[in-house]
Backbone as CSV, one residue per row, in Angstrom:
resi,resn,N_x,N_y,N_z,CA_x,CA_y,CA_z,C_x,C_y,C_z
1,MET,-1.340,10.046,-21.328,-0.790,10.326,-20.012,0.013,9.120,-19.526
2,SER,1.212,9.361,-19.075,1.970,8.244,-18.517,2.722,8.717,-17.281
3,ILE,3.053,7.765,-16.471,3.737,8.088,-15.225,5.239,8.188,-15.471
4,THR,5.912,8.978,-14.628,7.339,9.231,-14.780,8.030,9.008,-13.449
5,LEU,9.225,8.440,-13.508,10.003,8.239,-12.282,10.161,9.546,-11.520
6,GLY,9.991,9.478,-10.202,10.153,10.651,-9.349,8.924,11.533,-9.264
7,GLN,7.910,11.243,-10.094,6.683,12.048,-10.102,5.567,11.321,-9.361
8,PRO,4.598,12.079,-8.816,3.468,11.429,-8.148,2.668,10.576,-9.138
9,VAL,2.248,9.402,-8.678,1.392,8.536,-9.483,-0.048,9.025,-9.288
10,PRO,-0.772,9.314,-10.382,-2.162,9.770,-10.237,-2.988,8.757,-9.452
11,ASP,-3.885,9.276,-8.638,-4.710,8.409,-7.800,-5.675,7.601,-8.661
12,PHE,-6.013,6.422,-8.190,-7.032,5.607,-8.841,-7.774,4.794,-7.788
13,THR,-9.001,4.455,-8.111,-9.805,3.550,-7.288,-10.255,2.423,-8.198
14,ALA,-10.183,1.187,-7.701,-10.528,0.043,-8.538,-11.180,-1.047,-7.700
15,THR,-11.914,-1.904,-8.393,-12.523,-3.062,-7.754,-11.453,-4.125,-7.536
16,ALA,-11.353,-4.577,-6.294,-10.351,-5.588,-5.948,-11.033,-6.817,-5.352
17,THR,-10.272,-7.879,-5.215,-10.787,-9.109,-4.629,-11.268,-8.849,-3.206
18,GLY,-12.120,-9.737,-2.736,-12.676,-9.579,-1.395,-13.787,-8.551,-1.381
19,ASP,-14.361,-8.262,-2.560,-15.473,-7.312,-2.680,-15.107,-5.944,-2.108
20,THR,-13.910,-5.472,-2.446,-13.429,-4.196,-1.914,-13.117,-3.218,-3.040
21,GLN,-13.084,-1.948,-2.679,-12.602,-0.890,-3.556,-11.222,-0.501,-3.025
22,LEU,-10.255,-0.468,-3.892,-8.903,-0.120,-3.481,-8.562,1.247,-4.070
23,THR,-8.149,2.182,-3.201,-7.775,3.524,-3.640,-6.311,3.746,-3.309
24,LEU,-5.538,4.099,-4.332,-4.093,4.243,-4.156,-3.739,5.247,-3.060
25,SER,-4.392,6.405,-3.039,-4.024,7.450,-2.075,-4.237,7.011,-0.618
26,GLU,-5.111,6.029,-0.409,-5.337,5.534,0.949,-4.167,4.706,1.464
27,LEU,-3.230,4.397,0.583,-2.063,3.603,0.976,-0.836,4.475,1.265
28,ARG,-1.000,5.809,1.226,0.132,6.705,1.531,0.701,6.334,2.893
29,GLY,2.016,6.489,3.011,2.670,6.091,4.248,3.229,4.679,4.151
30,LYS,2.817,3.980,3.097,3.379,2.666,2.796,3.927,2.705,1.369
31,GLN,4.923,1.885,1.114,5.374,1.698,-0.262,4.384,0.743,-0.918
32,VAL,4.212,0.901,-2.216,3.254,0.051,-2.930,3.921,-0.547,-4.164
33,VAL,3.806,-1.873,-4.294,4.204,-2.555,-5.518,2.925,-2.828,-6.296
34,VAL,2.846,-2.271,-7.517,1.731,-2.570,-8.410,2.326,-3.395,-9.542
35,TYR,1.885,-4.655,-9.637,2.413,-5.477,-10.727,1.290,-5.887,-11.662
36,PHE,1.571,-5.778,-12.954,0.605,-6.090,-14.005,0.986,-7.429,-14.626
37,TYR,-0.006,-8.286,-14.784,0.240,-9.583,-15.403,-0.807,-9.821,-16.487
38,PRO,-0.422,-10.570,-17.539,-1.312,-10.722,-18.694,-2.633,-11.438,-18.409
39,LYS,-2.616,-12.571,-17.693,-3.861,-13.338,-17.542,-3.814,-14.229,-16.310
40,ALA,-4.884,-14.163,-15.526,-5.001,-14.998,-14.330,-4.927,-16.478,-14.690
41,SER,-4.346,-17.238,-13.788,-4.304,-18.707,-13.884,-3.527,-19.235,-15.091
42,THR,-2.585,-18.457,-15.603,-1.680,-18.958,-16.636,-0.335,-19.222,-15.949
43,PRO,0.518,-20.075,-16.546,1.726,-20.511,-15.828,2.643,-19.384,-15.334
44,GLY,2.999,-18.450,-16.207,3.913,-17.374,-15.797,3.309,-16.498,-14.716
45,CYS,2.031,-16.199,-14.860,1.347,-15.327,-13.900,1.170,-16.026,-12.555
46,THR,0.956,-17.337,-12.599,0.839,-18.121,-11.367,2.185,-18.145,-10.634
47,THR,3.269,-18.351,-11.380,4.606,-18.363,-10.781,4.934,-17.010,-10.167
48,GLU,4.682,-15.934,-10.930,4.988,-14.592,-10.432,4.173,-14.281,-9.175
49,GLY,2.874,-14.552,-9.208,2.027,-14.310,-8.046,2.479,-15.125,-6.849
50,GLY,2.862,-16.372,-7.098,3.366,-17.237,-6.029,4.638,-16.689,-5.413
51,ASP,5.513,-16.129,-6.230,6.751,-15.527,-5.711,6.430,-14.329,-4.819
52,PHE,5.467,-13.502,-5.241,5.058,-12.373,-4.386,4.445,-12.907,-3.083
53,ARG,3.568,-13.920,-3.203,2.931,-14.520,-2.019,3.991,-15.031,-1.033
54,ASP,4.960,-15.756,-1.557,5.966,-16.385,-0.700,6.913,-15.377,-0.061
55,ASN,6.968,-14.174,-0.601,7.855,-13.136,-0.056,7.090,-12.022,0.661
56,LYS,5.782,-12.223,0.872,4.961,-11.156,1.442,5.455,-10.696,2.811
57,THR,5.908,-11.619,3.660,6.400,-11.242,4.988,7.576,-10.278,4.869
58,ALA,8.468,-10.539,3.928,9.624,-9.651,3.714,9.169,-8.293,3.169
59,PHE,8.168,-8.293,2.275,7.617,-7.021,1.777,6.964,-6.254,2.926
60,ASP,6.199,-6.967,3.767,5.574,-6.332,4.936,6.635,-5.663,5.816
61,ALA,7.735,-6.358,6.035,8.818,-5.828,6.875,9.428,-4.570,6.265
62,ALA,9.338,-4.450,4.941,9.848,-3.264,4.244,8.728,-2.230,4.037
63,ASN,7.631,-2.360,4.816,6.510,-1.411,4.750,5.960,-1.288,3.327
64,THR,5.819,-2.450,2.664,5.421,-2.458,1.252,4.190,-3.335,1.031
65,VAL,3.182,-2.742,0.390,1.939,-3.414,0.021,2.077,-3.940,-1.404
66,ILE,1.532,-5.126,-1.664,1.564,-5.726,-3.007,0.152,-5.696,-3.594
67,ILE,0.050,-5.261,-4.850,-1.230,-5.274,-5.566,-0.982,-5.855,-6.959
68,GLY,-1.781,-6.865,-7.327,-1.703,-7.435,-8.671,-2.833,-6.880,-9.528
69,VAL,-2.555,-6.630,-10.820,-3.562,-6.067,-11.728,-3.545,-6.814,-13.062
70,SER,-4.749,-7.181,-13.540,-4.875,-7.680,-14.909,-6.254,-7.283,-15.440
71,ARG,-6.499,-7.598,-16.707,-7.778,-7.246,-17.326,-8.849,-8.299,-17.061
72,ASP,-8.522,-9.327,-16.302,-9.492,-10.369,-15.990,-10.649,-9.794,-15.181
73,GLY,-11.817,-10.399,-15.316,-12.972,-9.998,-14.516,-12.754,-10.343,-13.053
74,ILE,-13.563,-9.765,-12.180,-13.376,-9.953,-10.741,-13.568,-11.414,-10.339
75,ARG,-14.465,-12.140,-10.988,-14.658,-13.556,-10.638,-13.392,-14.356,-10.938
76,ALA,-12.784,-14.111,-12.099,-11.529,-14.801,-12.452,-10.436,-14.451,-11.442
77,GLN,-10.399,-13.184,-11.012,-9.396,-12.757,-10.029,-9.636,-13.450,-8.687
78,GLU,-10.897,-13.511,-8.257,-11.234,-14.183,-6.987,-10.806,-15.656,-7.036
79,ASN,-11.110,-16.331,-8.143,-10.741,-17.746,-8.288,-9.231,-17.932,-8.259
80,PHE,-8.519,-17.068,-8.992,-7.057,-17.128,-9.061,-6.464,-16.932,-7.669
81,LYS,-6.951,-15.918,-6.960,-6.448,-15.623,-5.617,-6.701,-16.798,-4.667
82,ALA,-7.919,-17.333,-4.696,-8.277,-18.435,-3.799,-7.470,-19.694,-4.120
83,LYS,-7.395,-20.029,-5.404,-6.703,-21.258,-5.821,-5.215,-21.206,-5.469
84,GLN,-4.606,-20.028,-5.610,-3.164,-19.890,-5.364,-2.856,-19.397,-3.954
85,ASP,-3.893,-19.167,-3.162,-3.721,-18.721,-1.780,-2.925,-17.411,-1.708
86,PHE,-3.195,-16.492,-2.637,-2.505,-15.203,-2.632,-2.945,-14.403,-1.411
87,ASN,-1.982,-13.754,-0.776,-2.222,-13.004,0.462,-2.151,-11.493,0.217
88,PHE,-2.600,-11.073,-0.959,-2.630,-9.654,-1.347,-3.767,-9.485,-2.350
89,PRO,-4.275,-8.261,-2.510,-5.418,-8.048,-3.405,-5.045,-8.097,-4.888
90,LEU,-6.005,-8.556,-5.679,-5.896,-8.508,-7.133,-6.978,-7.559,-7.635
91,ILE,-6.617,-6.726,-8.588,-7.538,-5.748,-9.162,-7.998,-6.224,-10.535
92,SER,-9.297,-6.068,-10.776,-9.871,-6.318,-12.096,-9.907,-4.985,-12.836
93,ASP,-9.150,-4.890,-13.935,-9.085,-3.648,-14.708,-9.600,-3.896,-16.129
94,LYS,-10.850,-4.362,-16.205,-11.447,-4.684,-17.512,-11.501,-3.471,-18.439
95,GLU,-11.691,-2.275,-17.870,-11.769,-1.062,-18.693,-10.380,-0.561,-19.089
96,GLU,-9.339,-1.186,-18.519,-7.938,-0.850,-18.816,-7.537,0.547,-18.370
97,SER,-8.285,1.163,-17.459,-7.932,2.530,-17.045,-6.595,2.572,-16.299
98,ILE,-6.353,1.591,-15.434,-5.072,1.565,-14.700,-3.956,1.125,-15.650
99,CYS,-4.266,0.166,-16.518,-3.285,-0.270,-17.528,-2.833,0.910,-18.387
100,GLN,-3.792,1.742,-18.792,-3.466,2.915,-19.624,-2.637,3.920,-18.826
101,LEU,-3.007,4.129,-17.575,-2.290,5.061,-16.717,-0.800,4.699,-16.631
102,PHE,-0.533,3.407,-16.491,0.852,2.937,-16.368,1.477,2.591,-17.716
103,GLY,0.690,2.682,-18.786,1.223,2.436,-20.134,1.700,1.016,-20.359
104,VAL,0.927,0.025,-19.886,1.372,-1.368,-20.005,0.673,-2.152,-21.123
105,ILE,-0.262,-1.508,-21.832,-0.915,-2.196,-22.957,-0.011,-2.057,-24.185
106,LYS,0.421,-3.194,-24.707,1.359,-3.211,-25.829,0.850,-4.157,-26.911
107,LEU,1.333,-3.944,-28.120,1.051,-4.859,-29.215,1.919,-6.095,-29.009
108,LYS,1.273,-7.255,-28.926,2.003,-8.495,-28.683,1.716,-9.475,-29.814
109,LYS,2.619,-10.431,-29.964,2.433,-11.463,-30.979,2.283,-12.808,-30.291
110,LEU,1.272,-13.546,-30.712,1.073,-14.887,-30.180,0.680,-15.775,-31.350
111,TYR,1.467,-16.794,-31.592,1.219,-17.713,-32.706,1.055,-16.958,-34.023
112,GLY,1.881,-15.932,-34.206,1.877,-15.176,-35.452,0.779,-14.132,-35.566
113,LYS,-0.120,-14.080,-34.590,-1.196,-13.079,-34.619,-0.851,-11.945,-33.662
114,GLU,-1.180,-10.722,-34.087,-0.937,-9.572,-33.227,-2.196,-9.230,-32.447
115,HIS,-2.011,-8.848,-31.195,-3.139,-8.415,-30.364,-2.609,-7.459,-29.298
116,LEU,-3.501,-6.674,-28.743,-3.109,-5.794,-27.647,-3.257,-6.560,-26.339
117,GLY,-2.239,-6.481,-25.520,-2.273,-7.184,-24.243,-1.395,-6.485,-23.227
118,ILE,-1.427,-6.999,-22.014,-0.619,-6.424,-20.942,0.815,-6.917,-21.066
119,GLU,1.741,-5.967,-21.076,3.162,-6.299,-20.994,3.469,-6.461,-19.505
120,ARG,3.984,-7.627,-19.105,4.282,-7.889,-17.699,5.208,-6.780,-17.172
121,SER,4.711,-6.043,-16.189,5.421,-4.861,-15.689,5.167,-4.712,-14.197
122,THR,6.129,-4.101,-13.506,6.004,-3.865,-12.066,6.456,-2.450,-11.749
123,PHE,5.765,-1.825,-10.795,6.064,-0.447,-10.401,6.158,-0.368,-8.886
124,LEU,7.164,0.344,-8.408,7.350,0.558,-6.967,7.086,2.031,-6.676
125,ILE,6.099,2.267,-5.818,5.684,3.624,-5.461,6.138,3.889,-4.028
126,ASP,6.724,5.058,-3.785,7.236,5.359,-2.443,6.116,5.800,-1.493
127,VAL,6.466,6.048,-0.236,5.466,6.372,0.800,4.730,7.677,0.518
128,ASP,5.299,8.542,-0.323,4.662,9.809,-0.667,3.832,9.705,-1.948
129,GLY,3.755,8.496,-2.530,2.946,8.307,-3.732,3.677,8.620,-5.020
130,LYS,5.012,8.709,-4.954,5.805,8.979,-6.172,6.373,7.673,-6.720
131,LEU,6.504,7.614,-8.037,7.068,6.426,-8.678,8.570,6.367,-8.394
132,ALA,8.987,5.289,-7.704,10.395,5.147,-7.327,11.181,4.284,-8.312
133,LYS,10.505,3.261,-8.875,11.199,2.346,-9.783,10.167,1.656,-10.661
134,GLU,10.610,1.281,-11.874,9.722,0.540,-12.760,10.498,-0.553,-13.475
135,TRP,9.799,-1.639,-13.731,10.337,-2.759,-14.505,9.320,-3.045,-15.597
136,ARG,9.772,-3.029,-16.848,8.869,-3.304,-17.976,9.400,-4.509,-18.750
137,GLY,8.504,-5.218,-19.404,8.913,-6.403,-20.168,9.572,-7.432,-19.267
138,VAL,8.969,-7.645,-18.115,9.535,-8.482,-17.057,9.603,-9.956,-17.457
139,LYS,10.703,-10.595,-17.083,10.836,-12.051,-17.117,10.595,-12.504,-15.680
140,VAL,9.780,-13.523,-15.500,9.335,-13.923,-14.167,10.484,-14.387,-13.264
141,LYS,11.376,-15.213,-13.801,12.430,-15.813,-12.971,13.302,-14.738,-12.307
142,GLY,13.342,-14.750,-10.985,14.192,-13.825,-10.236,13.630,-12.420,-10.090
143,HIS,12.488,-12.147,-10.729,11.958,-10.782,-10.729,11.527,-10.313,-9.344
144,VAL,10.772,-11.137,-8.625,10.245,-10.716,-7.324,11.395,-10.434,-6.350
145,ALA,12.460,-11.211,-6.420,13.628,-10.971,-5.561,14.217,-9.587,-5.842
146,GLU,14.242,-9.208,-7.104,14.760,-7.896,-7.504,13.861,-6.764,-6.986
147,VAL,12.536,-6.969,-7.082,11.582,-5.976,-6.592,11.700,-5.848,-5.068
148,LEU,11.823,-6.983,-4.384,11.958,-6.979,-2.928,13.217,-6.227,-2.507
149,GLU,14.307,-6.482,-3.203,15.574,-5.796,-2.912,15.401,-4.278,-3.049
150,ALA,14.725,-3.850,-4.102,14.494,-2.414,-4.336,13.595,-1.834,-3.242
151,ALA,12.558,-2.582,-2.843,11.641,-2.124,-1.784,12.383,-2.001,-0.461
152,GLN,13.230,-2.966,-0.169,14.017,-2.933,1.080,14.990,-1.764,1.079
153,ALA,15.639,-1.537,-0.055,16.600,-0.436,-0.161,15.890,0.908,-0.004
154,LEU,14.738,1.046,-0.641,13.968,2.279,-0.546,13.512,2.500,0.897
155,HIS,13.057,1.443,1.533,12.583,1.520,2.923,13.728,1.901,3.856
156,ALA,14.890,1.314,3.657,16.066,1.577,4.499,16.554,3.016,4.333
157,GLY,16.342,3.559,3.119,16.844,4.902,2.818,15.935,6.014,3.287
158,GLU,14.763,5.659,3.812,13.817,6.712,4.193,14.182,7.373,5.509
């Protein structure tokens, strides 16, 4: 099962930082950015999360919620969020159910060894819960600005 542009994103509930359960359908009426990153507290993921953190006010103005997702356990997510002062929830998806839903688990190569891991990806969901835009195989530099631009354009067009 995979999600398709213009189609409703299937609902999910997941454990998030702050000892909360986050349910996608409860965010209807707001745009949602769901971004997947390979591993908490690594350089690229820290930079990307920091870019989202630093632009949160602009995302808020565009009626857009930010959610970060990785396979890290909830304790690692809590530490990452606290250390980087992230102002949005991080989801622990150890079972990979959300990763599978969005199709972000890919065969990757690291130091000549192959392993399954998260392909850095971002998804923009509209106020009705439909997938509006997706970015796969993301390069961190300039990415959040591009996502913000898309969120603002979508918000302005509503």
